Amino acid sequence: MKRILLIFALMLSIIPSLSFGASDNVYVIEISGEVNPGMLNYVRENIEDANNKNADLILFEVDTLGGRIDSAEKISQEILKSKVKTASYVNTKAESAGVLLSISANSLYMAPASTIGSAEPIPNTEKTLSYWKSLLETTAEKRGRDPKLVAAMADSSIEIDNLVGKDKLLNLTTNKAKELNFSDGTMNSRQEIYEDLGLSAVNEIITVRKLSDNIIGFISSSLISQLLLTLGFVGLVVEVITPGFGFGGFLSIVGFSLFFAGSIISGSTTSFAIIVFLLGIILLLVEIFMPGFGIFGIAGIAGILGSIVMASTSVNQAIMSIGISLLITTIIVALIIKYLPKRNLSKTLFLGTNLDKENGFVSSKEDTSYIGMTAKTLTYLRPSGKIDIDGKMLDAISEGRYIEKDKIVVVLSVEGSRLKVKEKEGE
């Protein structure tokens, strides 16, 4: 009996010491900056880690203007299926895609002077808006929040009496969100949130983004992916109008490679898009070395544009990206053509060497009868290409700048097996 009492007393003495050292493990995941595939990888990995280690809470600290809808949807799904209890803390702002991420958690808290709302999708097409709005409403219903409030944050046509008028997007302040029971409380710090959720002796695990997540986020961000696409187009055009493989080709490879890499990593597309793109490039190269513009050129352009559509989040997004890229490319190439001849680098675009006899260029067959005759260009002269004289396809080189296809030219001289030509005035 004494032995039993001794063991019981020993157990009572050990229990307080065990409970004294206990703590609640909380994973703090930062939702800041643009919502993109880099953020998706970072959030997904840490949610999995928290679930595997049976954490007591995952707290998402939100400060974002939004980002990609596809990434936001996937992050939301990761939050919704978490076995560990989740809470979001809007410490500054939760705009656009940030709204979806904030309402995906079990609890939603806001810091003083914070805002949540303005979640209109870009591009705001009827199809995109309908899908995005339904996604917000469904998520709000799952977490017991008013779906009409989140719908008004995305759709400016929704009116709510004494809250938001027509053609305005709903944006809630901290106090208004609490008044409407949209948030679960106003908190000055994370510690206040832990206390409200009944957690004590909290052990915070502050998560940090890996370098790979930052790189993925950088190349797949909206602005950078647009710049990469533009870089690819600029490099491609410069390479086409310059002889040999040079700097333009290098820029094009870098731009398009990183653009497609970002899309594949983000899950927006597969390697099939790259295959279609490469096929388009090959067809364009075939067209360049063949007279006239035909099926190869059309198929090549279709392949390139089609691959970009496949690598984009939507057709509307692809059209907008392609339009912006081509506009910028046109401006840059026009500036190159206008100003480059005034510099030494003009030799990369325009013929700077006279292929005359004085410089040692001699041909055993020079038909001077072509001098003064008119011809039609079968290809672009960049500066060399093909022309047609009385049904004969002959090699020609422009006088100094490139000449478009189907233009009338005059033969100035015969230099070896090539005819030197210039565009006929008035044509």
Coordinates of C-alpha atoms in Angstrom, one line a residue:
M1 CA 0.0 0.0 0.0
K2 CA 2.8 2.4 0.9
R3 CA 4.5 1.5 -2.5
I4 CA 1.3 2.5 -4.4
L5 CA 1.0 5.7 -2.5
L6 CA 4.6 6.5 -3.2
I7 CA 4.1 5.9 -7.0
F8 CA 1.0 8.0 -7.0
A9 CA 2.8 10.9 -5.2
L10 CA 5.6 10.6 -7.7
M11 CA 3.2 10.9 -10.7
L12 CA 1.6 13.9 -9.2
S13 CA 5.0 15.6 -8.8
I14 CA 5.9 14.8 -12.5
I15 CA 2.7 16.0 -14.1
P16 CA 3.0 19.7 -13.2
S17 CA 6.6 19.7 -14.6
L18 CA 5.4 18.2 -17.9
S19 CA 2.5 20.6 -18.3
F20 CA 4.7 23.6 -17.4
G21 CA 7.0 22.9 -20.4
A22 CA 4.1 22.4 -22.9
S23 CA 3.6 25.0 -25.6
D24 CA 1.3 25.6 -28.6
N25 CA 3.1 25.5 -32.0
V26 CA 2.0 28.2 -34.4
Y27 CA 3.2 28.4 -38.0
V28 CA 3.3 32.1 -39.2
I29 CA 3.1 32.2 -43.0
E30 CA 3.5 35.6 -44.7
I31 CA 1.2 36.5 -47.5
S32 CA 2.9 39.6 -48.8
G33 CA 3.7 41.0 -52.3
E34 CA 2.2 39.6 -55.5
V35 CA 0.2 36.4 -55.3
N36 CA 2.0 34.1 -57.8
P37 CA 3.4 30.6 -58.3
G38 CA 6.3 31.4 -56.0
M39 CA 4.0 32.2 -53.2
L40 CA 2.0 29.1 -53.9
N41 CA 5.0 26.9 -53.5
Y42 CA 6.0 28.6 -50.3
V43 CA 2.5 28.4 -48.7
R44 CA 1.8 24.8 -49.8
E45 CA 5.1 23.5 -48.5
N46 CA 4.7 25.2 -45.1
I47 CA 1.0 24.1 -44.7
E48 CA 2.1 20.5 -45.4
D49 CA 4.9 20.8 -42.8
A50 CA 2.5 22.2 -40.2
N51 CA 0.1 19.4 -40.9
N52 CA 2.8 16.7 -40.7
K53 CA 4.0 18.1 -37.4
N54 CA 0.5 18.5 -35.9
A55 CA 0.9 22.2 -35.3
D56 CA -1.8 23.9 -33.2
L57 CA -2.4 26.8 -35.6
I58 CA -1.4 28.2 -38.9
L59 CA -1.5 32.0 -39.0
F60 CA -1.5 33.8 -42.4
E61 CA -0.2 37.4 -42.0
V62 CA -1.7 39.2 -45.0
D63 CA -0.5 42.3 -46.7
T64 CA -1.0 42.1 -50.5
L65 CA -2.6 44.0 -53.4
G66 CA -3.4 40.7 -55.1
G67 CA -2.0 38.9 -58.1
R68 CA -2.8 35.9 -60.3
I69 CA -6.2 34.3 -60.0
D70 CA -4.9 30.8 -60.7
S71 CA -2.3 31.0 -58.0
A72 CA -4.8 32.5 -55.5
E73 CA -7.3 29.7 -56.2
K74 CA -4.7 27.0 -55.5
I75 CA -3.5 28.7 -52.4
S76 CA -7.1 28.9 -51.2
Q77 CA -7.6 25.2 -51.8
E78 CA -4.5 24.4 -49.7
I79 CA -5.8 26.5 -46.8
L80 CA -9.3 25.1 -47.0
K81 CA -8.1 21.4 -46.8
S82 CA -5.6 22.0 -44.0
K83 CA -6.2 19.7 -41.0
V84 CA -4.6 22.3 -38.7
K85 CA -6.8 25.2 -37.7
T86 CA -6.1 28.3 -39.7
A87 CA -6.4 32.1 -39.1
S88 CA -5.7 35.1 -41.3
Y89 CA -4.5 38.4 -39.9
V90 CA -4.9 41.4 -42.3
N91 CA -2.2 43.7 -40.8
T92 CA -2.4 46.3 -43.6
K93 CA -4.4 45.4 -46.7
A94 CA -6.0 42.4 -48.4
E95 CA -7.0 43.5 -51.9
S96 CA -8.0 41.6 -55.0
A97 CA -6.7 38.0 -54.7
G98 CA -5.8 38.7 -51.0
V99 CA -9.6 38.7 -50.2
L100 CA -9.9 35.1 -51.3
L101 CA -6.9 34.0 -49.2
S102 CA -8.0 35.9 -46.1
I103 CA -11.5 34.5 -46.1
S104 CA -10.2 30.9 -46.7
A105 CA -9.0 30.6 -43.1
N106 CA -11.2 29.5 -40.2
S107 CA -10.8 32.8 -38.5
L108 CA -10.3 36.3 -39.9
Y109 CA -8.7 39.1 -37.9
M110 CA -7.8 42.7 -38.9
A111 CA -5.3 45.2 -37.5
P112 CA -6.4 48.7 -36.8
A113 CA -6.5 50.9 -40.0
S114 CA -6.4 47.9 -42.3
T115 CA -8.6 47.3 -45.4
I116 CA -10.1 44.4 -47.3
G117 CA -11.8 44.4 -50.7
S118 CA -11.5 45.8 -54.2
A119 CA -11.3 42.3 -55.7
E120 CA -12.2 43.1 -59.3
P121 CA -10.5 40.6 -61.7
I122 CA -8.2 41.7 -64.5
P123 CA -9.1 41.4 -67.3
N124 CA -12.6 42.0 -66.2
T125 CA -14.5 39.9 -68.8
E126 CA -17.9 38.5 -68.1
K127 CA -16.6 35.0 -68.0
T128 CA -13.7 35.8 -65.7
L129 CA -15.8 37.9 -63.4
S130 CA -18.5 35.2 -63.1
Y131 CA -16.0 32.5 -62.2
W132 CA -14.1 34.7 -59.8
K133 CA -17.2 35.9 -58.0
S134 CA -18.6 32.4 -57.6
L135 CA -15.2 31.3 -56.2
L136 CA -15.3 34.1 -53.6
E137 CA -19.0 33.4 -52.7
T138 CA -18.4 29.7 -52.3
T139 CA -15.4 30.2 -50.1
A140 CA -17.3 32.8 -47.9
E141 CA -20.2 30.3 -47.4
K142 CA -17.8 27.6 -46.4
R143 CA -16.4 29.8 -43.7
G144 CA -19.7 31.3 -42.6
R145 CA -19.2 34.8 -44.0
D146 CA -21.6 36.9 -46.0
P147 CA -21.2 35.9 -49.7
K148 CA -22.9 39.1 -50.8
L149 CA -20.2 41.2 -49.3
V150 CA -17.4 39.4 -51.1
A151 CA -19.4 39.5 -54.3
A152 CA -19.7 43.3 -54.0
M153 CA -15.9 43.5 -53.6
A154 CA -15.5 41.9 -57.1
D155 CA -18.6 43.1 -59.0
S156 CA -19.2 46.9 -59.2
S157 CA -22.8 46.3 -60.4
I158 CA -23.8 45.0 -57.0
E159 CA -25.4 47.5 -54.7
I160 CA -25.8 47.2 -50.9
D161 CA -27.9 49.8 -49.1
N162 CA -25.9 52.2 -46.9
L163 CA -22.7 50.3 -47.8
V164 CA -21.8 50.5 -51.5
G165 CA -23.4 52.1 -54.5
K166 CA -23.6 51.1 -58.2
D167 CA -20.3 51.2 -60.2
K168 CA -18.3 51.0 -56.9
L169 CA -16.3 48.2 -55.5
L170 CA -16.8 47.4 -51.8
N171 CA -13.8 47.9 -49.6
L172 CA -14.2 47.4 -45.9
T173 CA -12.2 49.1 -43.1
T174 CA -11.3 47.3 -39.9
N175 CA -14.2 48.8 -38.0
K176 CA -16.7 48.3 -40.7
A177 CA -15.6 44.6 -41.2
K178 CA -16.1 44.0 -37.4
E179 CA -19.5 45.9 -37.4
L180 CA -20.7 43.6 -40.2
N181 CA -19.3 40.5 -38.5
F182 CA -17.2 40.0 -41.6
S183 CA -14.1 39.7 -39.4
D184 CA -13.7 38.0 -36.1
G185 CA -12.1 40.8 -34.3
T186 CA -9.7 43.7 -34.3
M187 CA -6.2 42.8 -33.0
N188 CA -3.1 44.9 -32.4
S189 CA -0.7 42.0 -32.6
R190 CA -0.4 38.3 -33.2
Q191 CA -0.3 37.6 -29.5
E192 CA -3.8 39.0 -29.1
I193 CA -5.0 36.6 -31.7
Y194 CA -3.4 33.7 -29.9
E195 CA -5.1 34.8 -26.7
D196 CA -8.5 35.1 -28.4
L197 CA -8.1 31.6 -29.8
G198 CA -7.2 30.2 -26.3
L199 CA -3.5 29.5 -27.0
S200 CA -0.9 30.0 -24.3
A201 CA 2.9 29.7 -24.1
V202 CA 2.9 30.0 -27.9
N203 CA 6.0 28.8 -29.9
E204 CA 6.0 30.7 -33.1
I205 CA 7.6 29.1 -36.2
I206 CA 8.3 32.0 -38.6
T207 CA 8.5 30.6 -42.1
V208 CA 10.9 32.0 -44.7
R209 CA 10.7 31.8 -48.5
K210 CA 13.4 29.8 -50.2
L211 CA 15.5 31.2 -53.0
S212 CA 13.8 28.9 -55.5
D213 CA 10.4 30.3 -54.4
N214 CA 11.6 33.9 -54.9
I215 CA 13.0 33.0 -58.4
I216 CA 9.8 31.3 -59.4
G217 CA 7.8 34.2 -58.1
F218 CA 10.0 36.7 -60.0
I219 CA 9.8 35.1 -63.5
S220 CA 6.1 34.3 -63.2
S221 CA 5.0 37.7 -61.9
S222 CA 2.6 39.6 -64.2
L223 CA 5.1 42.4 -65.0
I224 CA 8.2 40.3 -65.5
S225 CA 6.4 37.7 -67.6
Q226 CA 5.2 40.5 -69.8
L227 CA 8.7 41.9 -70.1
L228 CA 10.1 38.5 -70.9
L229 CA 7.6 38.0 -73.7
T230 CA 8.4 41.4 -75.1
L231 CA 12.1 40.7 -74.9
G232 CA 11.5 37.5 -76.8
F233 CA 9.6 39.3 -79.6
V234 CA 12.2 42.1 -79.8
G235 CA 15.1 39.7 -80.0
L236 CA 13.3 37.6 -82.7
V237 CA 12.6 40.6 -84.9
V238 CA 16.1 41.9 -84.6
E239 CA 17.5 38.5 -85.4
V240 CA 15.4 38.2 -88.5
I241 CA 16.5 41.6 -89.9
T242 CA 20.2 41.1 -89.2
P243 CA 22.5 38.6 -90.9
G244 CA 23.8 35.6 -89.0
F245 CA 23.0 34.6 -85.4
G246 CA 23.7 37.4 -83.0
F247 CA 22.6 39.3 -80.0
G248 CA 19.0 39.4 -81.1
G249 CA 18.8 35.6 -81.2
F250 CA 20.4 35.4 -77.8
L251 CA 17.8 37.8 -76.3
S252 CA 15.0 36.0 -78.0
I253 CA 16.1 32.6 -76.5
V254 CA 16.5 34.0 -73.0
G255 CA 13.2 35.9 -73.1
F256 CA 11.0 33.1 -74.4
S257 CA 12.8 30.4 -72.4
L258 CA 12.2 32.2 -69.1
F259 CA 8.6 33.1 -70.1
F260 CA 7.7 29.4 -70.8
A261 CA 9.7 28.2 -67.8
G262 CA 7.6 30.5 -65.5
S263 CA 4.3 29.2 -67.1
I264 CA 5.3 25.5 -66.8
I265 CA 6.5 25.9 -63.2
S266 CA 3.3 27.7 -62.2
G267 CA 1.2 24.9 -63.8
S268 CA -0.4 27.2 -66.4
T269 CA 0.8 25.0 -69.2
T270 CA 2.9 21.9 -70.2
S271 CA 5.9 21.3 -72.3
F272 CA 3.6 20.8 -75.2
A273 CA 3.4 24.6 -75.5
I274 CA 7.2 24.7 -76.0
I275 CA 7.0 22.1 -78.7
V276 CA 4.4 24.1 -80.6
F277 CA 6.5 27.3 -80.1
L278 CA 9.7 25.6 -81.5
L279 CA 7.7 24.2 -84.4
G280 CA 6.5 27.7 -85.2
I281 CA 10.1 29.1 -85.1
I282 CA 11.2 26.3 -87.5
L283 CA 8.4 27.1 -89.9
L284 CA 9.3 30.8 -89.9
L285 CA 12.9 29.9 -90.6
V286 CA 11.8 27.8 -93.6
E287 CA 9.7 30.7 -94.8
I288 CA 12.7 33.2 -94.5
F289 CA 14.8 31.1 -96.9
M290 CA 12.0 30.6 -99.4
P291 CA 10.7 33.3 -101.8
G292 CA 7.3 34.7 -101.2
F293 CA 5.1 34.5 -98.1
G294 CA 3.1 31.4 -97.9
I295 CA 1.8 28.5 -95.8
F296 CA 5.1 28.1 -93.8
G297 CA 5.0 31.7 -92.6
I298 CA 1.3 31.7 -91.7
A299 CA 1.7 28.3 -89.9
G300 CA 4.8 29.6 -88.1
I301 CA 3.2 32.7 -86.8
A302 CA 0.1 30.7 -85.7
G303 CA 2.3 28.2 -83.9
I304 CA 4.1 31.0 -81.9
L305 CA 0.9 32.8 -81.0
G306 CA -0.8 29.6 -80.2
S307 CA 1.9 28.5 -77.8
I308 CA 1.7 31.8 -76.0
V309 CA -2.0 31.4 -75.6
M310 CA -1.4 27.9 -74.1
A311 CA 1.1 29.3 -71.7
S312 CA -1.2 32.0 -70.4
T313 CA -3.8 31.8 -67.7
S314 CA -6.6 32.6 -70.2
V315 CA -7.2 33.5 -73.8
N316 CA -8.1 37.1 -72.8
Q317 CA -4.9 37.4 -70.8
A318 CA -2.9 36.0 -73.8
I319 CA -4.4 38.5 -76.2
M320 CA -3.7 41.4 -73.9
S321 CA -0.1 40.2 -73.3
I322 CA 0.6 39.6 -77.0
G323 CA -0.9 43.0 -78.0
I324 CA 1.2 44.9 -75.4
S325 CA 4.3 42.9 -76.4
L326 CA 3.9 43.5 -80.2
L327 CA 3.2 47.2 -79.6
I328 CA 6.3 47.7 -77.6
T329 CA 8.3 45.6 -80.1
T330 CA 7.1 47.7 -83.0
I331 CA 8.2 50.9 -81.2
I332 CA 11.6 49.5 -80.2
V333 CA 12.3 48.1 -83.7
A334 CA 11.2 51.4 -85.3
L335 CA 13.7 53.3 -83.0
I336 CA 16.5 50.8 -84.0
I337 CA 15.8 51.4 -87.7
K338 CA 15.7 55.1 -87.2
Y339 CA 18.7 55.7 -85.0
L340 CA 21.0 52.7 -85.5
P341 CA 22.4 53.8 -88.9
K342 CA 23.9 56.9 -87.2
R343 CA 26.1 54.6 -85.1
N344 CA 28.9 52.2 -85.8
L345 CA 26.5 49.3 -85.0
S346 CA 24.6 50.1 -88.2
K347 CA 26.7 47.5 -89.9
T348 CA 24.7 44.8 -88.1
L349 CA 21.5 46.0 -89.9
F350 CA 22.6 47.6 -93.1
L351 CA 25.1 46.9 -95.8
G352 CA 28.3 48.8 -95.1
T353 CA 30.6 47.2 -97.6
N354 CA 30.8 47.9 -101.3
L355 CA 31.3 44.6 -103.2
D356 CA 33.2 46.3 -106.0
K357 CA 36.3 45.3 -108.0
E358 CA 38.5 47.8 -106.3
N359 CA 38.0 45.8 -103.1
G360 CA 38.9 42.6 -104.7
F361 CA 35.4 41.3 -105.5
V362 CA 35.6 39.8 -109.0
S363 CA 33.2 37.4 -110.7
S364 CA 33.9 35.5 -113.9
K365 CA 30.3 36.0 -114.9
E366 CA 28.9 39.6 -114.8
D367 CA 26.0 40.4 -117.1
T368 CA 25.9 44.2 -117.3
S369 CA 22.8 44.1 -119.5
Y370 CA 20.7 44.1 -116.3
I371 CA 21.9 47.6 -115.4
G372 CA 19.0 50.1 -115.6
M373 CA 16.4 47.3 -115.8
T374 CA 13.4 47.2 -113.4
A375 CA 12.6 44.2 -111.3
K376 CA 10.2 43.0 -108.6
T377 CA 11.4 41.9 -105.1
L378 CA 10.3 38.3 -104.4
T379 CA 11.6 38.5 -100.8
Y380 CA 12.6 41.2 -98.3
L381 CA 16.0 42.6 -99.0
R382 CA 17.8 42.6 -95.6
P383 CA 19.9 43.8 -97.4
S384 CA 20.1 40.7 -99.6
G385 CA 17.3 38.6 -101.1
K386 CA 15.7 37.6 -104.4
I387 CA 14.3 39.6 -107.3
D388 CA 12.4 38.7 -110.5
I389 CA 13.5 40.0 -113.9
D390 CA 11.5 38.8 -116.9
G391 CA 10.6 35.6 -115.0
K392 CA 14.2 34.9 -113.8
M393 CA 14.8 34.7 -110.0
L394 CA 18.1 36.4 -109.3
D395 CA 20.2 37.3 -106.2
A396 CA 20.1 41.0 -105.3
I397 CA 21.4 43.3 -102.6
S398 CA 19.9 46.6 -101.7
E399 CA 21.8 49.9 -101.9
G400 CA 21.8 50.5 -98.2
R401 CA 18.6 49.7 -96.4
Y402 CA 16.2 46.8 -96.6
I403 CA 13.4 46.8 -99.1
E404 CA 10.0 45.1 -98.6
K405 CA 8.7 42.3 -100.7
D406 CA 6.7 43.0 -103.9
K407 CA 8.4 46.4 -104.5
I408 CA 9.7 47.6 -107.9
V409 CA 13.4 48.2 -107.9
V410 CA 16.0 49.4 -110.4
V411 CA 19.3 47.6 -111.0
L412 CA 22.2 50.0 -110.4
S413 CA 25.1 47.7 -111.0
V414 CA 26.3 44.1 -111.3
E415 CA 28.7 42.9 -108.6
G416 CA 29.7 39.4 -109.1
S417 CA 26.6 37.2 -109.3
R418 CA 24.5 39.7 -107.5
L419 CA 22.6 42.8 -108.7
K420 CA 22.8 45.9 -106.7
V421 CA 19.4 47.6 -106.6
K422 CA 17.4 50.5 -105.1
E423 CA 13.7 51.0 -104.8
K424 CA 12.2 52.8 -107.7
E425 CA 11.1 56.3 -106.9
G426 CA 7.3 56.8 -106.8
E427 CA 6.7 53.1 -106.1

